[in-house]
């Protein structure tokens, strides 16, 4: 068998970036005509610093920038006029800041429409999604809400009780402020999973299987590290005691300093690796095969 490596963001599209909408299905049709049976992608999580898919704010969530606005018109959460293309999107690359400015308000408009009068089918699907993904989606949504609340400061600089997740000591005003913002981020994850399921089913019906990508490390500024601090080598304020990288090799004479916090492997082993198992299970639910980046690091 054979296939193609193409990240979703590289697809053409009217909203400045490839996404899970019609162009993704057209690419599946192309792969079928070309008798290709695999579509490999880079990680599909929310991008963090540097806009790299390998530096995601969550190992479980999907990137809101990959949500198709056209699909939201189809379910009544947006109007066709909302999709008027912005001037100035580059044609050969993605301007991520411009994408956030364009897509963010439209996703929030869709959320407002959903809260005001979304269909019963959408509401039942949303409730089922939150129930099914509860092991990660609430932590992710609260983390995103806190990032906004603290003006995008690193979580290691948040108030001590928030930083260390002592929920009982959080001020009531903070909990109230986080409520709607947290619900918004859960909603975008529901949209992502709904659209992802449609694309995956479309591909499988045409004999095209998806290959995903699981990086060995996650960045400090992620819901994963904030929610699972006991699994990482951090000091009492959440700062890394040890960071990841690679020694000198054929690619770099001086090696590479990645800066990701390293794992407490012994503690993970004692507890049966729950975070890793959940992470790989999520990847296996999205893809037919998964690339580990990079395998020699695990070995």
Coordinates of C-alpha atoms in Angstrom, one line a residue:
X1 CA 0.0 0.0 0.0
X2 CA 1.0 3.6 -0.3
X3 CA -0.2 7.1 0.7
X4 CA 0.5 10.7 1.1
X5 CA 1.7 12.9 4.0
X6 CA -0.3 16.1 4.0
X7 CA -1.3 18.1 7.0
X8 CA -4.8 19.5 7.1
X9 CA -3.7 23.1 7.3
X10 CA -2.0 22.7 3.8
X11 CA -5.4 22.1 2.1
X12 CA -6.9 24.9 0.1
X13 CA -9.7 26.8 1.7
X14 CA -11.6 30.0 1.7
X15 CA -11.0 30.8 5.4
X16 CA -7.2 31.1 5.2
X17 CA -6.3 27.6 6.2
X18 CA -7.2 24.0 5.4
X19 CA -9.8 22.4 7.7
X20 CA -12.2 19.5 8.1
X21 CA -14.7 20.7 5.6
X22 CA -15.3 20.1 1.9
X23 CA -11.7 20.4 0.7
X24 CA -10.7 17.5 3.0
X25 CA -13.3 15.3 1.5
X26 CA -12.1 16.3 -2.0
X27 CA -8.6 15.3 -1.1
X28 CA -10.0 11.9 0.0
X29 CA -11.6 11.6 -3.4
X30 CA -8.3 12.4 -5.0
X31 CA -6.5 9.8 -3.0
X32 CA -9.1 7.2 -4.0
X33 CA -8.7 8.1 -7.7
X34 CA -5.0 7.9 -7.4
X35 CA -5.4 4.4 -5.7
X36 CA -3.7 5.6 -2.5
X37 CA -4.9 4.0 0.7
X38 CA -3.2 6.1 3.4
X39 CA -3.5 9.8 4.5
X40 CA -0.8 10.7 7.0
X41 CA -1.1 13.9 9.1
X42 CA 0.9 15.9 11.6
X43 CA -0.5 16.2 15.1
X44 CA -4.0 17.8 15.0
X45 CA -4.1 19.4 18.5
X46 CA -4.4 23.1 19.4
X47 CA -1.2 24.8 18.5
X48 CA 0.7 26.7 21.1
X49 CA 3.9 28.8 21.0
X50 CA 5.4 29.1 17.5
X51 CA 2.3 27.7 15.9
X52 CA 3.9 24.2 15.7
X53 CA 1.6 21.2 15.7
X54 CA 4.4 19.5 17.8
X55 CA 3.9 22.1 20.6
X56 CA 0.3 21.7 21.4
X57 CA -1.7 23.0 24.5
X58 CA -3.3 19.5 24.7
X59 CA -2.5 16.0 23.7
X60 CA -6.2 15.1 23.6
X61 CA -8.0 18.1 22.1
X62 CA -8.4 19.0 18.5
X63 CA -7.4 22.4 17.0
X64 CA -10.3 24.8 16.8
X65 CA -8.6 26.3 13.7
X66 CA -9.4 23.0 11.9
X67 CA -13.2 23.3 12.4
X68 CA -15.0 24.0 9.2
X69 CA -17.2 27.1 9.3
X70 CA -19.0 25.8 6.2
X71 CA -20.2 22.8 8.2
X72 CA -21.5 25.1 10.9
X73 CA -23.7 26.9 8.3
X74 CA -25.1 23.5 7.4
X75 CA -26.3 22.8 11.0
X76 CA -27.7 26.3 11.4
X77 CA -25.1 27.7 13.8
X78 CA -23.8 30.3 11.3
X79 CA -25.2 32.1 8.2
X80 CA -23.6 32.0 4.8
X81 CA -22.8 35.7 5.1
X82 CA -20.6 34.9 8.1
X83 CA -18.2 33.1 5.7
X84 CA -17.3 36.2 3.7
X85 CA -13.5 35.8 3.1
X86 CA -11.2 38.2 4.7
X87 CA -8.9 40.3 2.5
X88 CA -5.2 39.7 2.9
X89 CA -5.0 36.0 3.7
X90 CA -1.7 34.8 2.1
X91 CA -2.3 32.2 -0.7
X92 CA 0.7 30.0 -0.2
X93 CA 1.0 29.8 3.6
X94 CA -1.1 30.3 6.8
X95 CA -1.1 33.5 8.8
X96 CA -2.1 32.0 12.2
X97 CA -2.7 35.3 13.9
X98 CA -5.0 36.4 11.1
X99 CA -6.7 33.0 11.3
X100 CA -7.4 33.4 15.0
X101 CA -8.8 36.9 14.4
X102 CA -11.1 35.5 11.7
X103 CA -12.2 32.2 13.0
X104 CA -12.4 33.0 16.8
X105 CA -15.4 35.5 16.6
X106 CA -17.2 33.2 14.2
X107 CA -16.8 30.2 16.5
X108 CA -18.1 32.3 19.4
X109 CA -21.1 33.4 17.3
X110 CA -21.8 29.7 16.6
X111 CA -21.5 29.0 20.4
X112 CA -24.0 31.8 21.2
X113 CA -26.4 30.4 18.6
X114 CA -26.0 26.9 20.1
X115 CA -26.7 28.2 23.6
X116 CA -29.7 30.2 22.5
X117 CA -31.4 27.6 20.4
X118 CA -29.3 24.7 19.1
X119 CA -31.1 21.7 17.7
X120 CA -32.0 18.8 20.0
X121 CA -29.7 16.6 18.0
X122 CA -26.8 19.0 18.6
X123 CA -27.5 19.3 22.3
X124 CA -27.8 15.5 22.9
X125 CA -24.6 15.0 20.9
X126 CA -22.8 17.7 23.0
X127 CA -24.0 16.1 26.3
X128 CA -22.8 12.7 25.2
X129 CA -19.5 14.1 24.1
X130 CA -18.8 15.8 27.5
X131 CA -19.7 12.6 29.3
X132 CA -17.6 10.4 27.0
X133 CA -14.5 12.7 27.1
X134 CA -14.7 13.7 30.8
X135 CA -11.3 12.3 31.6
X136 CA -9.7 15.3 29.7
X137 CA -12.1 17.8 28.2
X138 CA -13.0 19.6 31.5
X139 CA -9.3 20.0 32.4
X140 CA -8.6 21.3 28.9
X141 CA -11.6 23.7 28.9
X142 CA -10.8 25.1 32.4
X143 CA -7.1 25.5 31.4
X144 CA -8.1 27.5 28.3
X145 CA -10.4 29.7 30.3
X146 CA -7.7 30.3 32.9
X147 CA -5.2 31.3 30.2
X148 CA -7.6 34.0 29.0
X149 CA -8.4 35.1 32.6
X150 CA -4.7 35.5 33.4
X151 CA -4.0 37.4 30.2
X152 CA -2.0 34.5 28.6
X153 CA 0.6 34.5 31.4
X154 CA 2.4 31.2 31.9
X155 CA 0.4 28.9 34.3
X156 CA 3.5 28.8 36.6
X157 CA 2.7 32.5 37.3
X158 CA -0.9 32.1 38.2
X159 CA -2.2 32.5 41.8
X160 CA -0.7 29.6 43.9
X161 CA -4.1 27.9 44.6
X162 CA -5.0 28.0 41.0
X163 CA -1.6 26.9 39.8
X164 CA -1.6 23.9 42.2
X165 CA -5.3 23.0 41.4
X166 CA -6.5 23.5 45.0
X167 CA -10.1 23.9 43.7
X168 CA -11.7 24.3 47.1
X169 CA -9.7 27.5 47.7
X170 CA -10.6 29.2 44.4
X171 CA -12.6 32.4 44.8
X172 CA -16.3 32.1 43.9
X173 CA -15.9 35.1 41.5
X174 CA -13.3 33.2 39.6
X175 CA -15.4 30.0 39.3
X176 CA -18.3 32.1 38.0
X177 CA -16.1 33.8 35.5
X178 CA -14.8 30.6 34.2
X179 CA -18.2 28.9 33.7
X180 CA -19.2 30.2 30.2
X181 CA -15.7 30.4 28.9
X182 CA -15.1 26.8 29.9
X183 CA -18.3 25.7 28.2
X184 CA -17.2 27.5 25.0
X185 CA -14.0 25.4 24.8
X186 CA -15.9 22.2 25.5
X187 CA -18.3 23.2 22.6
X188 CA -15.4 23.7 20.2
X189 CA -14.1 20.3 21.0
X190 CA -17.5 18.8 20.4
X191 CA -17.5 20.5 16.9
X192 CA -14.1 19.2 16.2
X193 CA -14.9 15.6 17.1
X194 CA -18.2 15.7 15.2
X195 CA -16.5 16.9 12.0
X196 CA -13.6 14.6 12.5
X197 CA -15.9 11.6 12.7
X198 CA -17.6 12.6 9.5
X199 CA -14.3 12.9 7.6
X200 CA -12.9 9.7 9.0
X201 CA -16.1 7.8 8.0
X202 CA -16.0 9.4 4.5
X203 CA -12.4 8.3 4.1
X204 CA -12.9 4.7 5.3
X205 CA -15.9 4.3 3.0
X206 CA -13.5 5.1 0.1
X207 CA -10.6 2.8 1.3
X208 CA -8.5 5.6 2.7
X209 CA -7.1 5.1 6.2
X210 CA -5.7 7.8 8.4
X211 CA -2.2 7.9 10.1
X212 CA -1.7 10.2 13.1
X213 CA 1.3 11.4 15.0
X214 CA 2.0 11.3 18.7
X215 CA 5.1 13.4 19.9
X216 CA 7.0 11.9 22.8
X217 CA 7.0 15.2 24.8
X218 CA 4.4 17.9 25.6
X219 CA 5.2 21.6 26.3
X220 CA 5.1 23.1 29.8
X221 CA 2.3 25.4 28.7
X222 CA -0.3 22.7 28.2
X223 CA -3.4 21.4 29.9
X224 CA -1.5 18.1 30.2
X225 CA 1.2 19.4 32.4
X226 CA -1.0 21.7 34.5
X227 CA -3.6 18.9 35.1
X228 CA -1.0 16.1 35.7
X229 CA 1.9 17.9 37.5
X230 CA 2.7 14.7 39.5
X231 CA 3.7 13.0 36.2
X232 CA 6.4 15.6 35.4
X233 CA 9.7 16.6 36.9
X234 CA 8.6 20.0 38.3
X235 CA 9.5 22.1 41.3
X236 CA 7.0 23.3 43.9
X237 CA 6.0 26.3 41.6
X238 CA 5.6 24.1 38.5
X239 CA 8.8 25.0 36.8
X240 CA 10.8 22.1 35.2
X241 CA 13.7 20.5 37.1
X242 CA 14.8 18.7 33.9
X243 CA 14.0 19.5 30.3
X244 CA 14.1 17.4 27.2
X245 CA 16.4 17.5 24.2
X246 CA 18.8 15.3 22.2
X247 CA 22.5 14.9 22.2
X248 CA 24.7 15.7 19.2
X249 CA 23.8 13.5 16.2
X250 CA 23.9 13.5 12.4
X251 CA 21.3 16.3 12.2
X252 CA 22.9 18.7 14.7
X253 CA 26.5 18.8 15.8
X254 CA 25.6 20.5 19.1
X255 CA 22.4 18.6 19.8
X256 CA 19.0 20.2 20.4
X257 CA 17.4 21.7 23.5
X258 CA 13.7 21.3 23.2
X259 CA 12.8 22.6 26.7
X260 CA 9.8 20.2 27.3
X261 CA 9.5 19.1 31.0
X262 CA 10.6 15.5 31.4
X263 CA 8.4 12.7 32.8
X264 CA 8.6 11.0 36.2
X265 CA 8.7 7.6 34.6
X266 CA 9.0 5.7 37.9
X267 CA 5.8 7.3 39.3
X268 CA 4.0 6.7 36.0
X269 CA 5.0 3.1 36.1
X270 CA 3.8 2.7 39.7
X271 CA 0.4 4.0 38.7
X272 CA 0.1 1.9 35.5
X273 CA 0.8 4.8 33.0
X274 CA -2.8 6.1 33.0
X275 CA -2.0 9.3 31.2
X276 CA -0.1 7.6 28.4
X277 CA -2.7 4.9 28.0
X278 CA -5.5 7.5 27.8
X279 CA -3.4 9.5 25.3
X280 CA -2.7 6.6 23.0
X281 CA -6.3 5.3 23.3
X282 CA -7.4 8.8 22.0
X283 CA -5.0 8.6 19.1
X284 CA -6.2 5.1 18.2
X285 CA -9.8 6.3 18.2
X286 CA -8.9 9.0 15.7
X287 CA -6.6 7.2 13.4
X288 CA -6.1 3.7 11.9
X289 CA -2.3 3.9 12.6
X290 CA -0.1 6.2 14.7
X291 CA 3.5 7.3 14.3
X292 CA 5.4 7.7 17.5
X293 CA 7.7 10.8 17.4
X294 CA 10.2 9.6 18.0
X295 CA 10.4 5.9 18.8
X296 CA 14.0 5.8 19.8
X297 CA 13.2 8.2 22.6
X298 CA 10.8 5.6 24.1
X299 CA 13.3 2.8 23.5

